[in-house]
């Protein structure tokens, strides 16, 4: 949901793809795979042009991996999380979005001390752990292998820089730097899929102003 905020990774991709294709944001803050699996048919279907979809990203795990005892509403058990991802991939394939057009994104790492401050400010205890989030990230990578989709292992990539806190605004959600990092990594994956897309309609200087119909129709 936040990807289309100013400097968000979704907005960045949309800017790169201007006049090539539309970037449609269907992210929902706080949702987990249990809920996403149920609503996916309302978001993408054959009637909404699934066959002309060039790529779909599935980006879940930060909420699923919340600790069950402290955040039962968002928590989804690890095995169910993997099964839900597979279910979403199977659904997309059923509406003609093939696995080569699907990109799974693992949750980013959790910066526990920063997120604990957020939790304490609301009167709660730390309700997530980075090691647990990592288990969900590994499960996401395995699902991608099993199903033949691409995967962006954000959890691992961000921690190659040992101090990854600058990638997160509050220990959990992406900062501007984190959004830029995700956009760059995702573009490396998307570029192969999208490099052949033609530009929609000619550049304005190439339009015949004396006979625009000849250029535009």
mmCIF file with all atom_site columns, C-alpha atoms in Angstrom:
data_model
loop_
_atom_site.group_PDB
_atom_site.id
_atom_site.type_symbol
_atom_site.label_atom_id
_atom_site.label_alt_id
_atom_site.label_comp_id
_atom_site.label_asym_id
_atom_site.label_entity_id
_atom_site.label_seq_id
_atom_site.pdbx_PDB_ins_code
_atom_site.Cartn_x
_atom_site.Cartn_y
_atom_site.Cartn_z
_atom_site.occupancy
_atom_site.B_iso_or_equiv
_atom_site.pdbx_formal_charge
_atom_site.auth_seq_id
_atom_site.auth_comp_id
_atom_site.auth_asym_id
_atom_site.auth_atom_id
_atom_site.pdbx_PDB_model_num
ATOM 1   C CA . UNK A 1 1   ? 0.000   0.000   0.000   1.00 0.00 ? 1   UNK A CA 1
ATOM 2   C CA . UNK A 1 2   ? 2.837   2.394   0.816   1.00 0.00 ? 2   UNK A CA 1
ATOM 3   C CA . UNK A 1 3   ? 4.688   1.684   -2.428  1.00 0.00 ? 3   UNK A CA 1
ATOM 4   C CA . UNK A 1 4   ? 2.984   4.603   -4.194  1.00 0.00 ? 4   UNK A CA 1
ATOM 5   C CA . UNK A 1 5   ? 3.911   7.147   -1.547  1.00 0.00 ? 5   UNK A CA 1
ATOM 6   C CA . UNK A 1 6   ? 6.429   9.809   -2.531  1.00 0.00 ? 6   UNK A CA 1
ATOM 7   C CA . UNK A 1 7   ? 9.687   8.012   -3.412  1.00 0.00 ? 7   UNK A CA 1
ATOM 8   C CA . UNK A 1 8   ? 7.949   4.640   -3.037  1.00 0.00 ? 8   UNK A CA 1
ATOM 9   C CA . UNK A 1 9   ? 9.198   1.646   -5.010  1.00 0.00 ? 9   UNK A CA 1
ATOM 10  C CA . UNK A 1 10  ? 5.909   1.240   -6.901  1.00 0.00 ? 10  UNK A CA 1
ATOM 11  C CA . UNK A 1 11  ? 5.909   4.883   -7.937  1.00 0.00 ? 11  UNK A CA 1
ATOM 12  C CA . UNK A 1 12  ? 9.525   4.531   -9.045  1.00 0.00 ? 12  UNK A CA 1
ATOM 13  C CA . UNK A 1 13  ? 8.655   1.575   -11.283 1.00 0.00 ? 13  UNK A CA 1
ATOM 14  C CA . UNK A 1 14  ? 5.638   3.414   -12.697 1.00 0.00 ? 14  UNK A CA 1
ATOM 15  C CA . UNK A 1 15  ? 7.867   6.329   -13.645 1.00 0.00 ? 15  UNK A CA 1
ATOM 16  C CA . UNK A 1 16  ? 10.338  4.007   -15.387 1.00 0.00 ? 16  UNK A CA 1
ATOM 17  C CA . UNK A 1 17  ? 7.524   2.355   -17.320 1.00 0.00 ? 17  UNK A CA 1
ATOM 18  C CA . UNK A 1 18  ? 5.694   5.489   -18.434 1.00 0.00 ? 18  UNK A CA 1
ATOM 19  C CA . UNK A 1 19  ? 4.169   4.903   -21.894 1.00 0.00 ? 19  UNK A CA 1
ATOM 20  C CA . UNK A 1 20  ? 5.103   1.244   -21.822 1.00 0.00 ? 20  UNK A CA 1
ATOM 21  C CA . UNK A 1 21  ? 2.637   -0.210  -19.333 1.00 0.00 ? 21  UNK A CA 1
ATOM 22  C CA . UNK A 1 22  ? 0.588   0.681   -16.266 1.00 0.00 ? 22  UNK A CA 1
ATOM 23  C CA . UNK A 1 23  ? 1.772   -0.271  -12.792 1.00 0.00 ? 23  UNK A CA 1
ATOM 24  C CA . UNK A 1 24  ? -1.270  -1.252  -10.734 1.00 0.00 ? 24  UNK A CA 1
ATOM 25  C CA . UNK A 1 25  ? -0.908  -1.176  -6.939  1.00 0.00 ? 25  UNK A CA 1
ATOM 26  C CA . UNK A 1 26  ? -3.064  -3.634  -5.009  1.00 0.00 ? 26  UNK A CA 1
ATOM 27  C CA . UNK A 1 27  ? -1.035  -3.688  -1.789  1.00 0.00 ? 27  UNK A CA 1
ATOM 28  C CA . UNK A 1 28  ? -3.059  -3.589  1.430   1.00 0.00 ? 28  UNK A CA 1
ATOM 29  C CA . UNK A 1 29  ? -1.437  -2.469  4.663   1.00 0.00 ? 29  UNK A CA 1
ATOM 30  C CA . UNK A 1 30  ? -1.426  -5.084  7.415   1.00 0.00 ? 30  UNK A CA 1
ATOM 31  C CA . UNK A 1 31  ? -2.726  -7.968  5.277   1.00 0.00 ? 31  UNK A CA 1
ATOM 32  C CA . UNK A 1 32  ? -1.285  -11.476 5.358   1.00 0.00 ? 32  UNK A CA 1
ATOM 33  C CA . UNK A 1 33  ? -1.359  -14.325 2.835   1.00 0.00 ? 33  UNK A CA 1
ATOM 34  C CA . UNK A 1 34  ? -4.444  -15.885 4.455   1.00 0.00 ? 34  UNK A CA 1
ATOM 35  C CA . UNK A 1 35  ? -6.476  -12.808 3.582   1.00 0.00 ? 35  UNK A CA 1
ATOM 36  C CA . UNK A 1 36  ? -4.712  -12.070 0.288   1.00 0.00 ? 36  UNK A CA 1
ATOM 37  C CA . UNK A 1 37  ? -5.459  -15.552 -1.042  1.00 0.00 ? 37  UNK A CA 1
ATOM 38  C CA . UNK A 1 38  ? -9.174  -14.918 -0.536  1.00 0.00 ? 38  UNK A CA 1
ATOM 39  C CA . UNK A 1 39  ? -9.308  -11.542 -2.272  1.00 0.00 ? 39  UNK A CA 1
ATOM 40  C CA . UNK A 1 40  ? -6.859  -12.220 -5.120  1.00 0.00 ? 40  UNK A CA 1
ATOM 41  C CA . UNK A 1 41  ? -9.645  -13.224 -7.577  1.00 0.00 ? 41  UNK A CA 1
ATOM 42  C CA . UNK A 1 42  ? -11.223 -9.806  -7.009  1.00 0.00 ? 42  UNK A CA 1
ATOM 43  C CA . UNK A 1 43  ? -7.927  -8.069  -7.807  1.00 0.00 ? 43  UNK A CA 1
ATOM 44  C CA . UNK A 1 44  ? -6.816  -10.021 -10.873 1.00 0.00 ? 44  UNK A CA 1
ATOM 45  C CA . UNK A 1 45  ? -9.074  -11.986 -13.201 1.00 0.00 ? 45  UNK A CA 1
ATOM 46  C CA . UNK A 1 46  ? -9.457  -12.785 -16.874 1.00 0.00 ? 46  UNK A CA 1
ATOM 47  C CA . UNK A 1 47  ? -12.030 -10.005 -17.141 1.00 0.00 ? 47  UNK A CA 1
ATOM 48  C CA . UNK A 1 48  ? -9.528  -7.458  -15.806 1.00 0.00 ? 48  UNK A CA 1
ATOM 49  C CA . UNK A 1 49  ? -7.013  -8.273  -18.539 1.00 0.00 ? 49  UNK A CA 1
ATOM 50  C CA . UNK A 1 50  ? -4.846  -10.883 -16.844 1.00 0.00 ? 50  UNK A CA 1
ATOM 51  C CA . UNK A 1 51  ? -3.669  -12.122 -20.250 1.00 0.00 ? 51  UNK A CA 1
ATOM 52  C CA . UNK A 1 52  ? -2.052  -8.745  -20.968 1.00 0.00 ? 52  UNK A CA 1
ATOM 53  C CA . UNK A 1 53  ? -0.291  -8.675  -17.582 1.00 0.00 ? 53  UNK A CA 1
ATOM 54  C CA . UNK A 1 54  ? 3.472   -8.522  -18.034 1.00 0.00 ? 54  UNK A CA 1
ATOM 55  C CA . UNK A 1 55  ? 4.430   -9.219  -14.419 1.00 0.00 ? 55  UNK A CA 1
ATOM 56  C CA . UNK A 1 56  ? 2.876   -9.729  -10.987 1.00 0.00 ? 56  UNK A CA 1
ATOM 57  C CA . UNK A 1 57  ? 4.764   -9.269  -7.727  1.00 0.00 ? 57  UNK A CA 1
ATOM 58  C CA . UNK A 1 58  ? 3.649   -11.092 -4.568  1.00 0.00 ? 58  UNK A CA 1
ATOM 59  C CA . UNK A 1 59  ? 5.162   -9.438  -1.498  1.00 0.00 ? 59  UNK A CA 1
ATOM 60  C CA . UNK A 1 60  ? 4.101   -11.014 1.812   1.00 0.00 ? 60  UNK A CA 1
ATOM 61  C CA . UNK A 1 61  ? 5.650   -12.330 4.993   1.00 0.00 ? 61  UNK A CA 1
ATOM 62  C CA . UNK A 1 62  ? 6.274   -9.382  7.294   1.00 0.00 ? 62  UNK A CA 1
ATOM 63  C CA . UNK A 1 63  ? 2.784   -9.772  8.798   1.00 0.00 ? 63  UNK A CA 1
ATOM 64  C CA . UNK A 1 64  ? 2.502   -13.561 8.490   1.00 0.00 ? 64  UNK A CA 1
ATOM 65  C CA . UNK A 1 65  ? 5.701   -13.910 10.527  1.00 0.00 ? 65  UNK A CA 1
ATOM 66  C CA . UNK A 1 66  ? 4.359   -11.886 13.482  1.00 0.00 ? 66  UNK A CA 1
ATOM 67  C CA . UNK A 1 67  ? 4.676   -13.908 16.688  1.00 0.00 ? 67  UNK A CA 1
ATOM 68  C CA . UNK A 1 68  ? 1.511   -15.923 17.322  1.00 0.00 ? 68  UNK A CA 1
ATOM 69  C CA . UNK A 1 69  ? 1.316   -15.275 21.088  1.00 0.00 ? 69  UNK A CA 1
ATOM 70  C CA . UNK A 1 70  ? 1.769   -11.521 20.739  1.00 0.00 ? 70  UNK A CA 1
ATOM 71  C CA . UNK A 1 71  ? 0.037   -10.836 17.416  1.00 0.00 ? 71  UNK A CA 1
ATOM 72  C CA . UNK A 1 72  ? -2.443  -13.650 16.675  1.00 0.00 ? 72  UNK A CA 1
ATOM 73  C CA . UNK A 1 73  ? -4.518  -11.517 14.293  1.00 0.00 ? 73  UNK A CA 1
ATOM 74  C CA . UNK A 1 74  ? -1.794  -11.175 11.649  1.00 0.00 ? 74  UNK A CA 1
ATOM 75  C CA . UNK A 1 75  ? 0.202   -14.355 12.363  1.00 0.00 ? 75  UNK A CA 1
ATOM 76  C CA . UNK A 1 76  ? 0.030   -17.186 9.828   1.00 0.00 ? 76  UNK A CA 1
ATOM 77  C CA . UNK A 1 77  ? 1.886   -20.458 10.554  1.00 0.00 ? 77  UNK A CA 1
ATOM 78  C CA . UNK A 1 78  ? 4.949   -21.032 8.378   1.00 0.00 ? 78  UNK A CA 1
ATOM 79  C CA . UNK A 1 79  ? 3.578   -24.061 6.505   1.00 0.00 ? 79  UNK A CA 1
ATOM 80  C CA . UNK A 1 80  ? 0.304   -22.280 5.783   1.00 0.00 ? 80  UNK A CA 1
ATOM 81  C CA . UNK A 1 81  ? 2.212   -19.213 4.564   1.00 0.00 ? 81  UNK A CA 1
ATOM 82  C CA . UNK A 1 82  ? 4.047   -21.368 2.006   1.00 0.00 ? 82  UNK A CA 1
ATOM 83  C CA . UNK A 1 83  ? 0.802   -23.099 1.006   1.00 0.00 ? 83  UNK A CA 1
ATOM 84  C CA . UNK A 1 84  ? -0.937  -19.740 0.560   1.00 0.00 ? 84  UNK A CA 1
ATOM 85  C CA . UNK A 1 85  ? 1.829   -18.473 -1.719  1.00 0.00 ? 85  UNK A CA 1
ATOM 86  C CA . UNK A 1 86  ? 1.525   -21.645 -3.810  1.00 0.00 ? 86  UNK A CA 1
ATOM 87  C CA . UNK A 1 87  ? -2.246  -21.205 -3.923  1.00 0.00 ? 87  UNK A CA 1
ATOM 88  C CA . UNK A 1 88  ? -1.890  -17.642 -5.216  1.00 0.00 ? 88  UNK A CA 1
ATOM 89  C CA . UNK A 1 89  ? 0.551   -18.786 -7.892  1.00 0.00 ? 89  UNK A CA 1
ATOM 90  C CA . UNK A 1 90  ? -1.830  -21.563 -8.955  1.00 0.00 ? 90  UNK A CA 1
ATOM 91  C CA . UNK A 1 91  ? -4.702  -19.090 -9.150  1.00 0.00 ? 91  UNK A CA 1
ATOM 92  C CA . UNK A 1 92  ? -2.691  -16.687 -11.297 1.00 0.00 ? 92  UNK A CA 1
ATOM 93  C CA . UNK A 1 93  ? -1.777  -19.537 -13.634 1.00 0.00 ? 93  UNK A CA 1
ATOM 94  C CA . UNK A 1 94  ? -5.491  -20.426 -13.885 1.00 0.00 ? 94  UNK A CA 1
ATOM 95  C CA . UNK A 1 95  ? -6.188  -16.938 -15.284 1.00 0.00 ? 95  UNK A CA 1
ATOM 96  C CA . UNK A 1 96  ? -3.283  -17.200 -17.737 1.00 0.00 ? 96  UNK A CA 1
ATOM 97  C CA . UNK A 1 97  ? -0.569  -15.380 -15.776 1.00 0.00 ? 97  UNK A CA 1
ATOM 98  C CA . UNK A 1 98  ? 2.222   -17.895 -16.278 1.00 0.00 ? 98  UNK A CA 1
ATOM 99  C CA . UNK A 1 99  ? 4.912   -18.582 -13.680 1.00 0.00 ? 99  UNK A CA 1
ATOM 100 C CA . UNK A 1 100 ? 7.576   -16.802 -15.736 1.00 0.00 ? 100 UNK A CA 1
ATOM 101 C CA . UNK A 1 101 ? 5.628   -13.556 -15.151 1.00 0.00 ? 101 UNK A CA 1
ATOM 102 C CA . UNK A 1 102 ? 5.349   -13.981 -11.372 1.00 0.00 ? 102 UNK A CA 1
ATOM 103 C CA . UNK A 1 103 ? 7.925   -12.565 -8.942  1.00 0.00 ? 103 UNK A CA 1
ATOM 104 C CA . UNK A 1 104 ? 7.823   -13.436 -5.255  1.00 0.00 ? 104 UNK A CA 1
ATOM 105 C CA . UNK A 1 105 ? 9.409   -10.936 -2.869  1.00 0.00 ? 105 UNK A CA 1
ATOM 106 C CA . UNK A 1 106 ? 10.462  -12.069 0.590   1.00 0.00 ? 106 UNK A CA 1
ATOM 107 C CA . UNK A 1 107 ? 9.818   -9.868  3.609   1.00 0.00 ? 107 UNK A CA 1
ATOM 108 C CA . UNK A 1 108 ? 12.655  -7.466  4.412   1.00 0.00 ? 108 UNK A CA 1
ATOM 109 C CA . UNK A 1 109 ? 14.689  -8.032  7.576   1.00 0.00 ? 109 UNK A CA 1
ATOM 110 C CA . UNK A 1 110 ? 13.343  -6.725  10.875  1.00 0.00 ? 110 UNK A CA 1
ATOM 111 C CA . UNK A 1 111 ? 15.393  -4.218  12.863  1.00 0.00 ? 111 UNK A CA 1
ATOM 112 C CA . UNK A 1 112 ? 14.225  -5.367  16.280  1.00 0.00 ? 112 UNK A CA 1
ATOM 113 C CA . UNK A 1 113 ? 15.313  -2.469  18.494  1.00 0.00 ? 113 UNK A CA 1
ATOM 114 C CA . UNK A 1 114 ? 13.597  0.131   16.301  1.00 0.00 ? 114 UNK A CA 1
ATOM 115 C CA . UNK A 1 115 ? 10.408  -1.916  15.975  1.00 0.00 ? 115 UNK A CA 1
ATOM 116 C CA . UNK A 1 116 ? 10.364  -2.600  19.707  1.00 0.00 ? 116 UNK A CA 1
ATOM 117 C CA . UNK A 1 117 ? 10.215  1.162   20.310  1.00 0.00 ? 117 UNK A CA 1
ATOM 118 C CA . UNK A 1 118 ? 7.156   1.338   18.035  1.00 0.00 ? 118 UNK A CA 1
ATOM 119 C CA . UNK A 1 119 ? 5.508   -1.535  19.900  1.00 0.00 ? 119 UNK A CA 1
ATOM 120 C CA . UNK A 1 120 ? 6.276   -0.101  23.330  1.00 0.00 ? 120 UNK A CA 1
ATOM 121 C CA . UNK A 1 121 ? 4.845   3.270   22.309  1.00 0.00 ? 121 UNK A CA 1
ATOM 122 C CA . UNK A 1 122 ? 1.526   1.480   21.717  1.00 0.00 ? 122 UNK A CA 1
ATOM 123 C CA . UNK A 1 123 ? 1.765   -0.401  25.003  1.00 0.00 ? 123 UNK A CA 1
ATOM 124 C CA . UNK A 1 124 ? 2.730   -3.669  23.297  1.00 0.00 ? 124 UNK A CA 1
ATOM 125 C CA . UNK A 1 125 ? 5.716   -6.000  23.512  1.00 0.00 ? 125 UNK A CA 1
ATOM 126 C CA . UNK A 1 126 ? 8.039   -6.693  20.575  1.00 0.00 ? 126 UNK A CA 1
ATOM 127 C CA . UNK A 1 127 ? 5.773   -8.814  18.358  1.00 0.00 ? 127 UNK A CA 1
ATOM 128 C CA . UNK A 1 128 ? 8.201   -9.885  15.633  1.00 0.00 ? 128 UNK A CA 1
ATOM 129 C CA . UNK A 1 129 ? 11.718  -11.352 15.476  1.00 0.00 ? 129 UNK A CA 1
ATOM 130 C CA . UNK A 1 130 ? 14.189  -11.058 12.617  1.00 0.00 ? 130 UNK A CA 1
ATOM 131 C CA . UNK A 1 131 ? 15.167  -14.736 12.861  1.00 0.00 ? 131 UNK A CA 1
ATOM 132 C CA . UNK A 1 132 ? 11.496  -15.723 12.495  1.00 0.00 ? 132 UNK A CA 1
ATOM 133 C CA . UNK A 1 133 ? 11.059  -13.377 9.543   1.00 0.00 ? 133 UNK A CA 1
ATOM 134 C CA . UNK A 1 134 ? 14.090  -15.088 8.007   1.00 0.00 ? 134 UNK A CA 1
ATOM 135 C CA . UNK A 1 135 ? 12.341  -18.473 8.215   1.00 0.00 ? 135 UNK A CA 1
ATOM 136 C CA . UNK A 1 136 ? 9.432   -17.049 6.236   1.00 0.00 ? 136 UNK A CA 1
ATOM 137 C CA . UNK A 1 137 ? 11.852  -15.537 3.731   1.00 0.00 ? 137 UNK A CA 1
ATOM 138 C CA . UNK A 1 138 ? 13.475  -18.949 3.243   1.00 0.00 ? 138 UNK A CA 1
ATOM 139 C CA . UNK A 1 139 ? 10.040  -20.526 2.766   1.00 0.00 ? 139 UNK A CA 1
ATOM 140 C CA . UNK A 1 140 ? 9.220   -17.888 0.125   1.00 0.00 ? 140 UNK A CA 1
ATOM 141 C CA . UNK A 1 141 ? 12.444  -18.677 -1.750  1.00 0.00 ? 141 UNK A CA 1
ATOM 142 C CA . UNK A 1 142 ? 11.622  -22.397 -1.617  1.00 0.00 ? 142 UNK A CA 1
ATOM 143 C CA . UNK A 1 143 ? 8.115   -21.834 -2.968  1.00 0.00 ? 143 UNK A CA 1
ATOM 144 C CA . UNK A 1 144 ? 9.596   -19.911 -5.896  1.00 0.00 ? 144 UNK A CA 1
ATOM 145 C CA . UNK A 1 145 ? 11.950  -22.821 -6.608  1.00 0.00 ? 145 UNK A CA 1
ATOM 146 C CA . UNK A 1 146 ? 9.135   -25.351 -6.356  1.00 0.00 ? 146 UNK A CA 1
ATOM 147 C CA . UNK A 1 147 ? 6.789   -23.357 -8.583  1.00 0.00 ? 147 UNK A CA 1
ATOM 148 C CA . UNK A 1 148 ? 9.300   -22.019 -11.120 1.00 0.00 ? 148 UNK A CA 1
ATOM 149 C CA . UNK A 1 149 ? 8.756   -18.324 -10.435 1.00 0.00 ? 149 UNK A CA 1
ATOM 150 C CA . UNK A 1 150 ? 11.351  -15.610 -9.948  1.00 0.00 ? 150 UNK A CA 1
ATOM 151 C CA . UNK A 1 151 ? 12.117  -14.510 -6.404  1.00 0.00 ? 151 UNK A CA 1
ATOM 152 C CA . UNK A 1 152 ? 13.708  -11.431 -4.880  1.00 0.00 ? 152 UNK A CA 1
ATOM 153 C CA . UNK A 1 153 ? 15.203  -12.395 -1.521  1.00 0.00 ? 153 UNK A CA 1
ATOM 154 C CA . UNK A 1 154 ? 15.001  -9.000  0.103   1.00 0.00 ? 154 UNK A CA 1
ATOM 155 C CA . UNK A 1 155 ? 15.696  -10.406 3.583   1.00 0.00 ? 155 UNK A CA 1
ATOM 156 C CA . UNK A 1 156 ? 19.110  -11.709 2.508   1.00 0.00 ? 156 UNK A CA 1
ATOM 157 C CA . UNK A 1 157 ? 20.042  -8.910  0.109   1.00 0.00 ? 157 UNK A CA 1
ATOM 158 C CA . UNK A 1 158 ? 19.431  -6.125  2.615   1.00 0.00 ? 158 UNK A CA 1
ATOM 159 C CA . UNK A 1 159 ? 21.532  -7.827  5.274   1.00 0.00 ? 159 UNK A CA 1
ATOM 160 C CA . UNK A 1 160 ? 24.577  -8.044  3.024   1.00 0.00 ? 160 UNK A CA 1
ATOM 161 C CA . UNK A 1 161 ? 25.047  -4.513  4.301   1.00 0.00 ? 161 UNK A CA 1
ATOM 162 C CA . UNK A 1 162 ? 25.438  -5.401  7.978   1.00 0.00 ? 162 UNK A CA 1
ATOM 163 C CA . UNK A 1 163 ? 23.757  -2.209  9.170   1.00 0.00 ? 163 UNK A CA 1
ATOM 164 C CA . UNK A 1 164 ? 20.478  -2.494  7.309   1.00 0.00 ? 164 UNK A CA 1
ATOM 165 C CA . UNK A 1 165 ? 18.548  -0.150  9.631   1.00 0.00 ? 165 UNK A CA 1
ATOM 166 C CA . UNK A 1 166 ? 18.660  2.692   7.077   1.00 0.00 ? 166 UNK A CA 1
ATOM 167 C CA . UNK A 1 167 ? 16.501  0.576   4.750   1.00 0.00 ? 167 UNK A CA 1
ATOM 168 C CA . UNK A 1 168 ? 13.651  0.708   7.280   1.00 0.00 ? 168 UNK A CA 1
ATOM 169 C CA . UNK A 1 169 ? 11.696  3.699   8.562   1.00 0.00 ? 169 UNK A CA 1
ATOM 170 C CA . UNK A 1 170 ? 10.621  2.133   11.857  1.00 0.00 ? 170 UNK A CA 1
ATOM 171 C CA . UNK A 1 171 ? 12.347  -1.238  11.936  1.00 0.00 ? 171 UNK A CA 1
ATOM 172 C CA . UNK A 1 172 ? 9.583   -2.897  9.873   1.00 0.00 ? 172 UNK A CA 1
ATOM 173 C CA . UNK A 1 173 ? 8.427   -0.705  6.981   1.00 0.00 ? 173 UNK A CA 1
ATOM 174 C CA . UNK A 1 174 ? 10.679  0.438   4.143   1.00 0.00 ? 174 UNK A CA 1
ATOM 175 C CA . UNK A 1 175 ? 12.327  3.847   4.304   1.00 0.00 ? 175 UNK A CA 1
ATOM 176 C CA . UNK A 1 176 ? 12.977  5.949   1.204   1.00 0.00 ? 176 UNK A CA 1
ATOM 177 C CA . UNK A 1 177 ? 16.376  4.252   0.928   1.00 0.00 ? 177 UNK A CA 1
ATOM 178 C CA . UNK A 1 178 ? 14.784  0.827   1.345   1.00 0.00 ? 178 UNK A CA 1
ATOM 179 C CA . UNK A 1 179 ? 12.205  1.598   -1.332  1.00 0.00 ? 179 UNK A CA 1
ATOM 180 C CA . UNK A 1 180 ? 14.967  2.695   -3.711  1.00 0.00 ? 180 UNK A CA 1
ATOM 181 C CA . UNK A 1 181 ? 16.875  -0.502  -2.967  1.00 0.00 ? 181 UNK A CA 1
ATOM 182 C CA . UNK A 1 182 ? 13.821  -2.656  -3.664  1.00 0.00 ? 182 UNK A CA 1
ATOM 183 C CA . UNK A 1 183 ? 13.019  -0.724  -6.857  1.00 0.00 ? 183 UNK A CA 1
ATOM 184 C CA . UNK A 1 184 ? 16.578  -1.204  -8.155  1.00 0.00 ? 184 UNK A CA 1
ATOM 185 C CA . UNK A 1 185 ? 16.642  -4.920  -7.341  1.00 0.00 ? 185 UNK A CA 1
ATOM 186 C CA . UNK A 1 186 ? 13.193  -5.464  -8.804  1.00 0.00 ? 186 UNK A CA 1
ATOM 187 C CA . UNK A 1 187 ? 14.067  -3.536  -11.948 1.00 0.00 ? 187 UNK A CA 1
ATOM 188 C CA . UNK A 1 188 ? 17.003  -5.876  -12.571 1.00 0.00 ? 188 UNK A CA 1
ATOM 189 C CA . UNK A 1 189 ? 14.484  -8.703  -12.599 1.00 0.00 ? 189 UNK A CA 1
ATOM 190 C CA . UNK A 1 190 ? 11.797  -6.863  -14.568 1.00 0.00 ? 190 UNK A CA 1
ATOM 191 C CA . UNK A 1 191 ? 14.094  -5.391  -17.212 1.00 0.00 ? 191 UNK A CA 1
ATOM 192 C CA . UNK A 1 192 ? 14.468  -8.769  -18.921 1.00 0.00 ? 192 UNK A CA 1
ATOM 193 C CA . UNK A 1 193 ? 10.698  -9.180  -19.071 1.00 0.00 ? 193 UNK A CA 1
ATOM 194 C CA . UNK A 1 194 ? 9.917   -5.631  -20.138 1.00 0.00 ? 194 UNK A CA 1
ATOM 195 C CA . UNK A 1 195 ? 12.793  -4.629  -22.418 1.00 0.00 ? 195 UNK A CA 1
ATOM 196 C CA . UNK A 1 196 ? 10.849  -5.644  -25.538 1.00 0.00 ? 196 UNK A CA 1
ATOM 197 C CA . UNK A 1 197 ? 7.770   -3.573  -24.700 1.00 0.00 ? 197 UNK A CA 1
ATOM 198 C CA . UNK A 1 198 ? 7.167   -0.857  -27.309 1.00 0.00 ? 198 UNK A CA 1
ATOM 199 C CA . UNK A 1 199 ? 6.413   2.709   -26.313 1.00 0.00 ? 199 UNK A CA 1
ATOM 200 C CA . UNK A 1 200 ? 2.724   3.568   -26.462 1.00 0.00 ? 200 UNK A CA 1
ATOM 201 C CA . UNK A 1 201 ? 2.083   6.236   -29.084 1.00 0.00 ? 201 UNK A CA 1
ATOM 202 C CA . UNK A 1 202 ? 4.819   8.308   -30.751 1.00 0.00 ? 202 UNK A CA 1
ATOM 203 C CA . UNK A 1 203 ? 6.901   11.002  -29.095 1.00 0.00 ? 203 UNK A CA 1
ATOM 204 C CA . UNK A 1 204 ? 5.218   14.365  -29.614 1.00 0.00 ? 204 UNK A CA 1
ATOM 205 C CA . UNK A 1 205 ? 7.915   15.647  -31.975 1.00 0.00 ? 205 UNK A CA 1
ATOM 206 C CA . UNK A 1 206 ? 7.222   12.653  -34.230 1.00 0.00 ? 206 UNK A CA 1
ATOM 207 C CA . UNK A 1 207 ? 3.505   13.441  -34.600 1.00 0.00 ? 207 UNK A CA 1
ATOM 208 C CA . UNK A 1 208 ? 2.585   14.935  -37.973 1.00 0.00 ? 208 UNK A CA 1
ATOM 209 C CA . UNK A 1 209 ? 0.859   18.110  -36.796 1.00 0.00 ? 209 UNK A CA 1
ATOM 210 C CA . UNK A 1 210 ? -0.654  18.703  -40.241 1.00 0.00 ? 210 UNK A CA 1
ATOM 211 C CA . UNK A 1 211 ? -2.260  15.265  -40.187 1.00 0.00 ? 211 UNK A CA 1
ATOM 212 C CA . UNK A 1 212 ? -2.261  13.887  -36.616 1.00 0.00 ? 212 UNK A CA 1
ATOM 213 C CA . UNK A 1 213 ? -4.588  11.039  -37.547 1.00 0.00 ? 213 UNK A CA 1
ATOM 214 C CA . UNK A 1 214 ? -1.824  9.532   -39.654 1.00 0.00 ? 214 UNK A CA 1
ATOM 215 C CA . UNK A 1 215 ? 0.444   9.344   -36.608 1.00 0.00 ? 215 UNK A CA 1
ATOM 216 C CA . UNK A 1 216 ? -2.051  8.549   -33.859 1.00 0.00 ? 216 UNK A CA 1
ATOM 217 C CA . UNK A 1 217 ? -4.726  6.276   -35.329 1.00 0.00 ? 217 UNK A CA 1
#
